[in-house]
Structure formats: structure tokens, C-alpha cells
PDB file of C-alpha atoms and ligand atoms in Angstrom:
ATOM      1  CA  UNK J 268     118.570 123.419  82.136  1.00 57.00           C
ATOM      2  CA  UNK J 269     117.164 120.521  80.184  1.00 70.00           C
ATOM      3  CA  UNK J 270     115.152 121.365  77.147  1.00 78.00           C
ATOM      4  CA  UNK J 271     111.900 119.535  76.470  1.00 86.00           C
ATOM      5  CA  UNK J 272     109.191 120.507  73.992  1.00 92.00           C
ATOM      6  CA  UNK J 273     106.357 122.076  76.060  1.00 93.00           C
ATOM      7  CA  UNK J 274     104.011 119.093  75.622  1.00 94.00           C
ATOM      8  CA  UNK J 275     106.678 116.695  76.883  1.00 94.00           C
ATOM      9  CA  UNK J 276     107.545 118.992  79.759  1.00 94.00           C
ATOM     10  CA  UNK J 277     103.853 119.028  80.719  1.00 95.00           C
ATOM     11  CA  UNK J 278     103.733 115.218  80.728  1.00 95.00           C
ATOM     12  CA  UNK J 279     106.864 115.032  82.889  1.00 95.00           C
ATOM     13  CA  UNK J 280     105.361 117.524  85.331  1.00 96.00           C
ATOM     14  CA  UNK J 281     102.151 115.495  85.618  1.00 96.00           C
ATOM     15  CA  UNK J 282     104.057 112.286  86.375  1.00 96.00           C
ATOM     16  CA  UNK J 283     106.231 114.113  88.904  1.00 96.00           C
ATOM     17  CA  UNK J 284     103.080 114.982  90.896  1.00 96.00           C
ATOM     18  CA  UNK J 285     102.501 111.299  91.713  1.00 95.00           C
ATOM     19  CA  UNK J 286     103.639 110.028  95.128  1.00 92.00           C
ATOM     20  CA  UNK J 287     107.095 108.509  95.106  1.00 94.00           C
ATOM     21  CA  UNK J 288     107.892 109.740  91.583  1.00 96.00           C
ATOM     22  CA  UNK J 289     110.862 112.070  91.312  1.00 95.00           C
ATOM     23  CA  UNK J 290     111.797 114.193  88.308  1.00 94.00           C
ATOM     24  CA  UNK J 291     114.141 111.536  86.858  1.00 95.00           C
ATOM     25  CA  UNK J 292     111.517 108.774  87.056  1.00 97.00           C
ATOM     26  CA  UNK J 293     108.906 111.144  85.648  1.00 96.00           C
ATOM     27  CA  UNK J 294     111.137 111.740  82.635  1.00 96.00           C
ATOM     28  CA  UNK J 295     111.687 108.016  82.166  1.00 96.00           C
ATOM     29  CA  UNK J 296     107.917 107.353  82.245  1.00 96.00           C
ATOM     30  CA  UNK J 297     107.172 110.218  79.854  1.00 96.00           C
ATOM     31  CA  UNK J 298     109.787 109.034  77.333  1.00 95.00           C
ATOM     32  CA  UNK J 299     108.529 105.479  77.642  1.00 96.00           C
ATOM     33  CA  UNK J 300     104.954 106.533  76.890  1.00 95.00           C
ATOM     34  CA  UNK J 301     106.078 108.642  73.930  1.00 95.00           C
ATOM     35  CA  UNK J 302     107.819 105.575  72.521  1.00 96.00           C
ATOM     36  CA  UNK J 303     104.660 103.483  72.669  1.00 96.00           C
ATOM     37  CA  UNK J 304     102.002 103.288  69.928  1.00 97.00           C
ATOM     38  CA  UNK J 305      99.240 105.891  70.150  1.00 96.00           C
ATOM     39  CA  UNK J 306      96.706 103.333  71.551  1.00 96.00           C
ATOM     40  CA  UNK J 307      98.813 102.777  74.648  1.00 96.00           C
ATOM     41  CA  UNK J 308      98.736 106.472  75.510  1.00 94.00           C
ATOM     42  CA  UNK J 309      95.018 106.675  74.774  1.00 96.00           C
ATOM     43  CA  UNK J 310      94.251 103.626  76.900  1.00 96.00           C
ATOM     44  CA  UNK J 311      96.213 105.141  79.776  1.00 94.00           C
ATOM     45  CA  UNK J 312      94.517 108.536  79.533  1.00 95.00           C
ATOM     46  CA  UNK J 313      91.062 106.959  79.224  1.00 96.00           C
ATOM     47  CA  UNK J 314      91.601 104.683  82.236  1.00 96.00           C
ATOM     48  CA  UNK J 315      92.415 107.725  84.383  1.00 95.00           C
ATOM     49  CA  UNK J 316      89.351 109.641  83.140  1.00 95.00           C
ATOM     50  CA  UNK J 317      87.072 106.627  83.519  1.00 93.00           C
ATOM     51  CA  UNK J 318      88.254 105.958  87.079  1.00 92.00           C
ATOM     52  CA  UNK J 319      87.778 109.602  88.038  1.00 92.00           C
ATOM     53  CA  UNK J 320      84.276 109.666  86.528  1.00 92.00           C
ATOM     54  CA  UNK J 321      82.924 106.233  87.468  1.00 92.00           C
ATOM     55  CA  UNK J 322      84.280 105.748  90.981  1.00 93.00           C
ATOM     56  CA  UNK J 323      82.375 107.184  93.911  1.00 93.00           C
ATOM     57  CA  UNK J 324      81.799 106.350  97.575  1.00 95.00           C
ATOM     58  CA  UNK J 325      79.327 103.661  98.648  1.00 97.00           C
ATOM     59  CA  UNK J 326      76.424 105.465 100.366  1.00 96.00           C
ATOM     60  CA  UNK J 327      76.484 102.882 103.181  1.00 96.00           C
ATOM     61  CA  UNK J 328      80.125 102.070 104.024  1.00 97.00           C
ATOM     62  CA  UNK J 329      81.855 104.950 102.171  1.00 97.00           C
ATOM     63  CA  UNK J 330      84.257 102.548 100.465  1.00 97.00           C
ATOM     64  CA  UNK J 331      85.109 103.209  96.835  1.00 96.00           C
ATOM     65  CA  UNK J 332      82.625 101.704  94.406  1.00 96.00           C
ATOM     66  CA  UNK J 333      81.534 101.988  90.812  1.00 92.00           C
ATOM     67  CA  UNK J 334      78.058 103.115  89.851  1.00 84.00           C
ATOM     68  CA  UNK J 335      75.037 104.071  91.945  1.00 84.00           C
ATOM     69  CA  UNK J 336      73.891 102.305  95.100  1.00 91.00           C
ATOM     70  CA  UNK J 337      75.675 100.187  97.701  1.00 96.00           C
ATOM     71  CA  UNK J 338      79.027  98.499  96.946  1.00 96.00           C
ATOM     72  CA  UNK J 339      79.368  94.747  96.336  1.00 96.00           C
ATOM     73  CA  UNK J 340      80.214  94.025  99.998  1.00 97.00           C
ATOM     74  CA  UNK J 341      77.262  96.011 101.396  1.00 97.00           C
ATOM     75  CA  UNK J 342      74.928  94.431  98.831  1.00 96.00           C
ATOM     76  CA  UNK J 343      76.099  90.849  99.433  1.00 96.00           C
ATOM     77  CA  UNK J 344      73.533  88.629 101.242  1.00 96.00           C
ATOM     78  CA  UNK J 345      76.444  86.471 102.477  1.00 96.00           C
ATOM     79  CA  UNK J 346      77.898  89.128 104.770  1.00 97.00           C
ATOM     80  CA  UNK J 347      77.100  89.351 108.485  1.00 95.00           C
ATOM     81  CA  UNK J 348      75.140  92.589 108.757  1.00 95.00           C
ATOM     82  CA  UNK J 349      75.446  93.048 112.523  1.00 96.00           C
ATOM     83  CA  UNK J 350      79.235  93.498 112.495  1.00 95.00           C
ATOM     84  CA  UNK J 351      80.909  96.646 111.153  1.00 96.00           C
ATOM     85  CA  UNK J 352      84.697  96.934 110.872  1.00 94.00           C
ATOM     86  CA  UNK J 353      85.912 100.548 110.922  1.00 96.00           C
ATOM     87  CA  UNK J 354      89.035 101.280 108.850  1.00 95.00           C
ATOM     88  CA  UNK J 355      90.845 104.491 107.929  1.00 95.00           C
ATOM     89  CA  UNK J 356      91.401 103.843 104.258  1.00 94.00           C
ATOM     90  CA  UNK J 357      89.934 101.893 101.305  1.00 94.00           C
ATOM     91  CA  UNK J 358      93.301 100.096 101.064  1.00 92.00           C
ATOM     92  CA  UNK J 359      92.652  98.595 104.504  1.00 91.00           C
ATOM     93  CA  UNK J 360      89.463  96.948 103.207  1.00 93.00           C
ATOM     94  CA  UNK J 361      91.523  95.324 100.460  1.00 91.00           C
ATOM     95  CA  UNK J 362      94.033  94.042 103.049  1.00 87.00           C
ATOM     96  CA  UNK J 363      91.341  92.615 105.339  1.00 86.00           C
ATOM     97  CA  UNK J 364      89.454  91.038 102.440  1.00 89.00           C
ATOM     98  CA  UNK J 365      92.673  89.334 101.357  1.00 84.00           C
ATOM     99  CA  UNK J 366      92.697  87.392 104.616  1.00 77.00           C
ATOM    100  CA  UNK J 367      89.231  85.952 103.771  1.00 79.00           C
ATOM    101  CA  UNK J 368      88.674  85.724 107.523  1.00 79.00           C
ATOM    102  CA  UNK J 369      86.225  88.558 108.001  1.00 86.00           C
ATOM    103  CA  UNK J 370      82.578  88.152 106.999  1.00 92.00           C
ATOM    104  CA  UNK J 371      81.023  91.352 108.302  1.00 95.00           C
ATOM    105  CA  UNK J 372      80.605  94.805 106.768  1.00 97.00           C
ATOM    106  CA  UNK J 373      82.975  97.784 106.747  1.00 97.00           C
ATOM    107  CA  UNK J 374      82.988 101.498 107.343  1.00 98.00           C
ATOM    108  CA  UNK J 375      85.720 103.605 105.730  1.00 98.00           C
ATOM    109  CA  UNK J 376      86.566 106.846 107.567  1.00 98.00           C
ATOM    110  CA  UNK J 377      88.828 108.267 104.818  1.00 97.00           C
ATOM    111  CA  UNK J 378      91.494 109.287 107.294  1.00 96.00           C
ATOM    112  CA  UNK J 379      92.129 109.453 111.028  1.00 96.00           C
ATOM    113  CA  UNK J 380      91.871 112.230 113.583  1.00 96.00           C
ATOM    114  CA  UNK J 381      95.188 114.082 113.406  1.00 95.00           C
ATOM    115  CA  UNK J 382      95.524 117.474 115.092  1.00 92.00           C
ATOM    116  CA  UNK J 383      99.021 117.812 113.594  1.00 92.00           C
ATOM    117  CA  UNK J 384      97.634 117.585 110.072  1.00 92.00           C
ATOM    118  CA  UNK J 385      94.533 119.619 110.973  1.00 95.00           C
ATOM    119  CA  UNK J 386      92.198 116.645 110.500  1.00 95.00           C
ATOM    120  CA  UNK J 387      89.296 116.724 112.964  1.00 95.00           C
ATOM    121  CA  UNK J 388      86.326 114.371 113.404  1.00 95.00           C
ATOM    122  CA  UNK J 389      84.239 116.604 111.094  1.00 95.00           C
ATOM    123  CA  UNK J 390      86.645 115.858 108.210  1.00 96.00           C
ATOM    124  CA  UNK J 391      85.989 112.107 108.427  1.00 97.00           C
ATOM    125  CA  UNK J 392      82.951 109.945 107.582  1.00 97.00           C
ATOM    126  CA  UNK J 393      81.956 109.723 111.239  1.00 97.00           C
ATOM    127  CA  UNK J 394      78.441 111.141 110.828  1.00 97.00           C
ATOM    128  CA  UNK J 395      77.679 108.374 108.334  1.00 97.00           C
ATOM    129  CA  UNK J 396      78.979 105.760 110.791  1.00 97.00           C
ATOM    130  CA  UNK J 397      76.861 107.156 113.611  1.00 97.00           C
ATOM    131  CA  UNK J 398      73.755 107.055 111.385  1.00 97.00           C
ATOM    132  CA  UNK J 399      74.395 103.356 110.795  1.00 97.00           C
ATOM    133  CA  UNK J 400      74.819 102.725 114.515  1.00 97.00           C
ATOM    134  CA  UNK J 401      71.752 104.801 115.420  1.00 96.00           C
ATOM    135  CA  UNK J 402      69.724 103.079 112.697  1.00 95.00           C
ATOM    136  CA  UNK J 403      69.901  99.797 114.612  1.00 91.00           C
ATOM    137  CA  UNK J 404      70.944  96.324 113.533  1.00 92.00           C
ATOM    138  CA  UNK J 405      74.618  96.875 114.410  1.00 96.00           C
ATOM    139  CA  UNK J 406      75.715  94.578 117.252  1.00 95.00           C
ATOM    140  CA  UNK J 407      79.470  94.989 117.147  1.00 94.00           C
ATOM    141  CA  UNK J 408      81.835  97.640 115.802  1.00 94.00           C
ATOM    142  CA  UNK J 409      85.439  96.511 115.334  1.00 92.00           C
ATOM    143  CA  UNK J 410      88.008  99.324 115.444  1.00 91.00           C
ATOM    144  CA  UNK J 411      90.654  98.435 112.873  1.00 90.00           C
ATOM    145  CA  UNK J 412      92.516 101.721 112.630  1.00 89.00           C
ATOM    146  CA  UNK J 413      96.320 101.421 112.737  1.00 86.00           C
ATOM    147  CA  UNK J 414      97.995 100.858 116.121  1.00 80.00           C
ATOM    148  CA  UNK J 415      99.747 104.247 116.047  1.00 83.00           C
ATOM    149  CA  UNK J 416      98.915 107.395 118.036  1.00 87.00           C
ATOM    150  CA  UNK J 417      96.411 108.763 115.514  1.00 91.00           C
ATOM    151  CA  UNK J 418      94.753 105.387 114.962  1.00 90.00           C
ATOM    152  CA  UNK J 419      94.418 104.866 118.720  1.00 88.00           C
ATOM    153  CA  UNK J 420      93.022 108.370 119.252  1.00 92.00           C
ATOM    154  CA  UNK J 421      90.438 107.831 116.530  1.00 95.00           C
ATOM    155  CA  UNK J 422      89.443 104.419 117.916  1.00 92.00           C
ATOM    156  CA  UNK J 423      89.032 105.858 121.439  1.00 93.00           C
ATOM    157  CA  UNK J 424      87.011 108.812 120.155  1.00 95.00           C
ATOM    158  CA  UNK J 425      84.625 106.570 118.193  1.00 96.00           C
ATOM    159  CA  UNK J 426      84.320 104.065 121.010  1.00 94.00           C
ATOM    160  CA  UNK J 427      83.046 106.791 123.342  1.00 94.00           C
ATOM    161  CA  UNK J 428      80.478 107.882 120.725  1.00 96.00           C
ATOM    162  CA  UNK J 429      79.249 104.374 119.946  1.00 95.00           C
ATOM    163  CA  UNK J 430      79.080 102.709 123.381  1.00 93.00           C
ATOM    164  CA  UNK J 431      76.064 104.761 124.602  1.00 94.00           C
ATOM    165  CA  UNK J 432      74.035 103.028 121.856  1.00 96.00           C
ATOM    166  CA  UNK J 433      74.569  99.709 123.634  1.00 93.00           C
ATOM    167  CA  UNK J 434      76.744  98.433 120.784  1.00 94.00           C
ATOM    168  CA  UNK J 435      79.785  96.260 121.564  1.00 92.00           C
ATOM    169  CA  UNK J 436      83.036  97.963 120.528  1.00 93.00           C
ATOM    170  CA  UNK J 437      86.159  95.845 120.004  1.00 91.00           C
ATOM    171  CA  UNK J 438      89.703  96.599 118.898  1.00 87.00           C
ATOM    172  CA  UNK J 439      91.837  94.447 116.627  1.00 82.00           C
ATOM    173  CA  UNK J 440      94.515  92.612 118.585  1.00 77.00           C
ATOM    174  CA  UNK J 441      97.851  93.625 117.092  1.00 74.00           C
ATOM    175  CA  UNK J 442     100.590  91.179 117.815  1.00 74.00           C
ATOM    176  CA  UNK J 443     103.683  89.569 116.480  1.00 69.00           C
ATOM    177  CA  UNK J 444     103.615  89.621 112.675  1.00 74.00           C
ATOM    178  CA  UNK J 445     103.186  86.129 111.265  1.00 68.00           C
ATOM    179  CA  UNK J 446     106.560  84.725 110.235  1.00 72.00           C
ATOM    180  CA  UNK J 447     108.604  86.927 112.550  1.00 72.00           C
ATOM    181  CA  UNK J 448     110.277  86.090 115.868  1.00 78.00           C
ATOM    182  CA  UNK J 449     109.342  87.176 119.352  1.00 74.00           C
ATOM    183  CA  UNK J 450     112.873  88.402 120.028  1.00 78.00           C
ATOM    184  CA  UNK J 451     112.659  90.948 117.218  1.00 77.00           C
ATOM    185  CA  UNK J 452     109.313  92.414 118.269  1.00 75.00           C
ATOM    186  CA  UNK J 453     109.450  95.840 119.935  1.00 79.00           C
ATOM    187  CA  UNK J 454     107.960  96.518 123.332  1.00 78.00           C
ATOM    188  CA  UNK J 455     104.699  98.085 122.119  1.00 77.00           C
ATOM    189  CA  UNK J 456     104.057  95.153 119.814  1.00 78.00           C
ATOM    190  CA  UNK J 457     104.704  92.644 122.582  1.00 75.00           C
ATOM    191  CA  UNK J 458     102.465  94.508 125.031  1.00 78.00           C
ATOM    192  CA  UNK J 459      99.720  94.558 122.415  1.00 76.00           C
ATOM    193  CA  UNK J 460     100.194  90.897 121.661  1.00 72.00           C
ATOM    194  CA  UNK J 461      99.942  90.075 125.352  1.00 77.00           C
ATOM    195  CA  UNK J 462      96.861  92.232 125.899  1.00 76.00           C
ATOM    196  CA  UNK J 463      95.120  90.821 122.840  1.00 78.00           C
ATOM    197  CA  UNK J 464      95.710  87.208 123.828  1.00 73.00           C
ATOM    198  CA  UNK J 465      92.751  84.874 123.468  1.00 70.00           C
ATOM    199  CA  UNK J 466      91.971  81.512 124.911  1.00 68.00           C
ATOM    200  CA  UNK J 467      93.167  78.755 122.597  1.00 67.00           C
ATOM    201  CA  UNK J 468      90.625  76.441 121.044  1.00 56.00           C
TER     202      UNK J 468
HETATM  203 ZN1   ZN P 145      79.489  99.641 100.886  1.00 65.91          ZN
END
């Protein structure tokens, strides 16, 4: 049994709670922080507290934002307001924004329907999405959940809810990843790529 002073043991335990951090890495991080000047530790602790206090969900799209009121994307006059892209996770917004291709708005579900993990529609931000659709002004909803079983189930479920409002529902075309070769793509990917084909300009 390794011996650590209680305060150090506590720090190791906190690090070990983070995803992907095992006990050995947690120890390395704790020792590293202890070695640093006091300000480094304070800055780290304050950043965690500040993030936990200041960050909330945008009342419109449910993405993470800082402060009261709509997030920067929802508030931007440059965005197309009639198009809403539905994603599972705030990280997906970051990925789509990186492409600089998309000009519409988002809606973050904070998960996907997953009976195996006991996540039902009521656990997601679906009510908020339906209020936006029912409120008018939405012409197209793009389903951008992942192309796995849970993502597909969620997209299908939402599509059936949204279509009665006369709103166009589309699904992202998943295809061959850019930079990879057709011969290495699996069957599902190829089928998707074929189904999602568009006329060339
Ligand atoms: Zn927003």
C-alpha cells in the first residue's frame, strides 16, 4: 500500500475520477501540481470553479454558454434562422462549426435515446426543440446525430414528431471519410455514402 499524506491522496482521488485517467496518471498529475508554484494550483482550481459557476445552457438551443440569454450563435444576425441542426452533444457543435460550412442554428439534445442506458426521450432536450418547431419560423431540421443505432433511433423518433408541423426533416449524409479510400470503407458506410449521393454541380 502506497502512503500519501491525506491531502495528496485526496488530490489523486479527484484526478482519478476524470475519464481516461487511471491511478498512475492521477498520481503523476498530483505530483506535478504539487511541484508547481502556488499560483498554478490556484489558477487551476479557480478555472474549474468559474466554469462550473458561469457556464449554463442557452435557453434557445441548449448549447453551453456563458451568462444570461441566448448564446453567441443564437444571437448572431448572420445565421440562417429557418434551419436548425439537431446534435447530441455540445462537442458536435464545435465539430460542425470547425467546418465553417453550416450557417444555420443548432439544437443540442444532451444525449441520445438509449434504452440500454435507460435514457428515454424525457431525459433529453426534446420538449425545448418541439417548442421551437411549434413556435414557427423553422423551415428545415437537419438530424445530425451519429450514424449508430442510438443516433438513428433518435433521428427517426424526432422526425416523426416534427414532420406533422410541415417542417422539412433531413439527415446528414454520412459517407467515405475525406482522405480515406473506398476499398477500406465498411459496408454500412458505403451504403450510406450511396444513399446520400447528390447531383454534382
Ligand atoms: Zn443558443
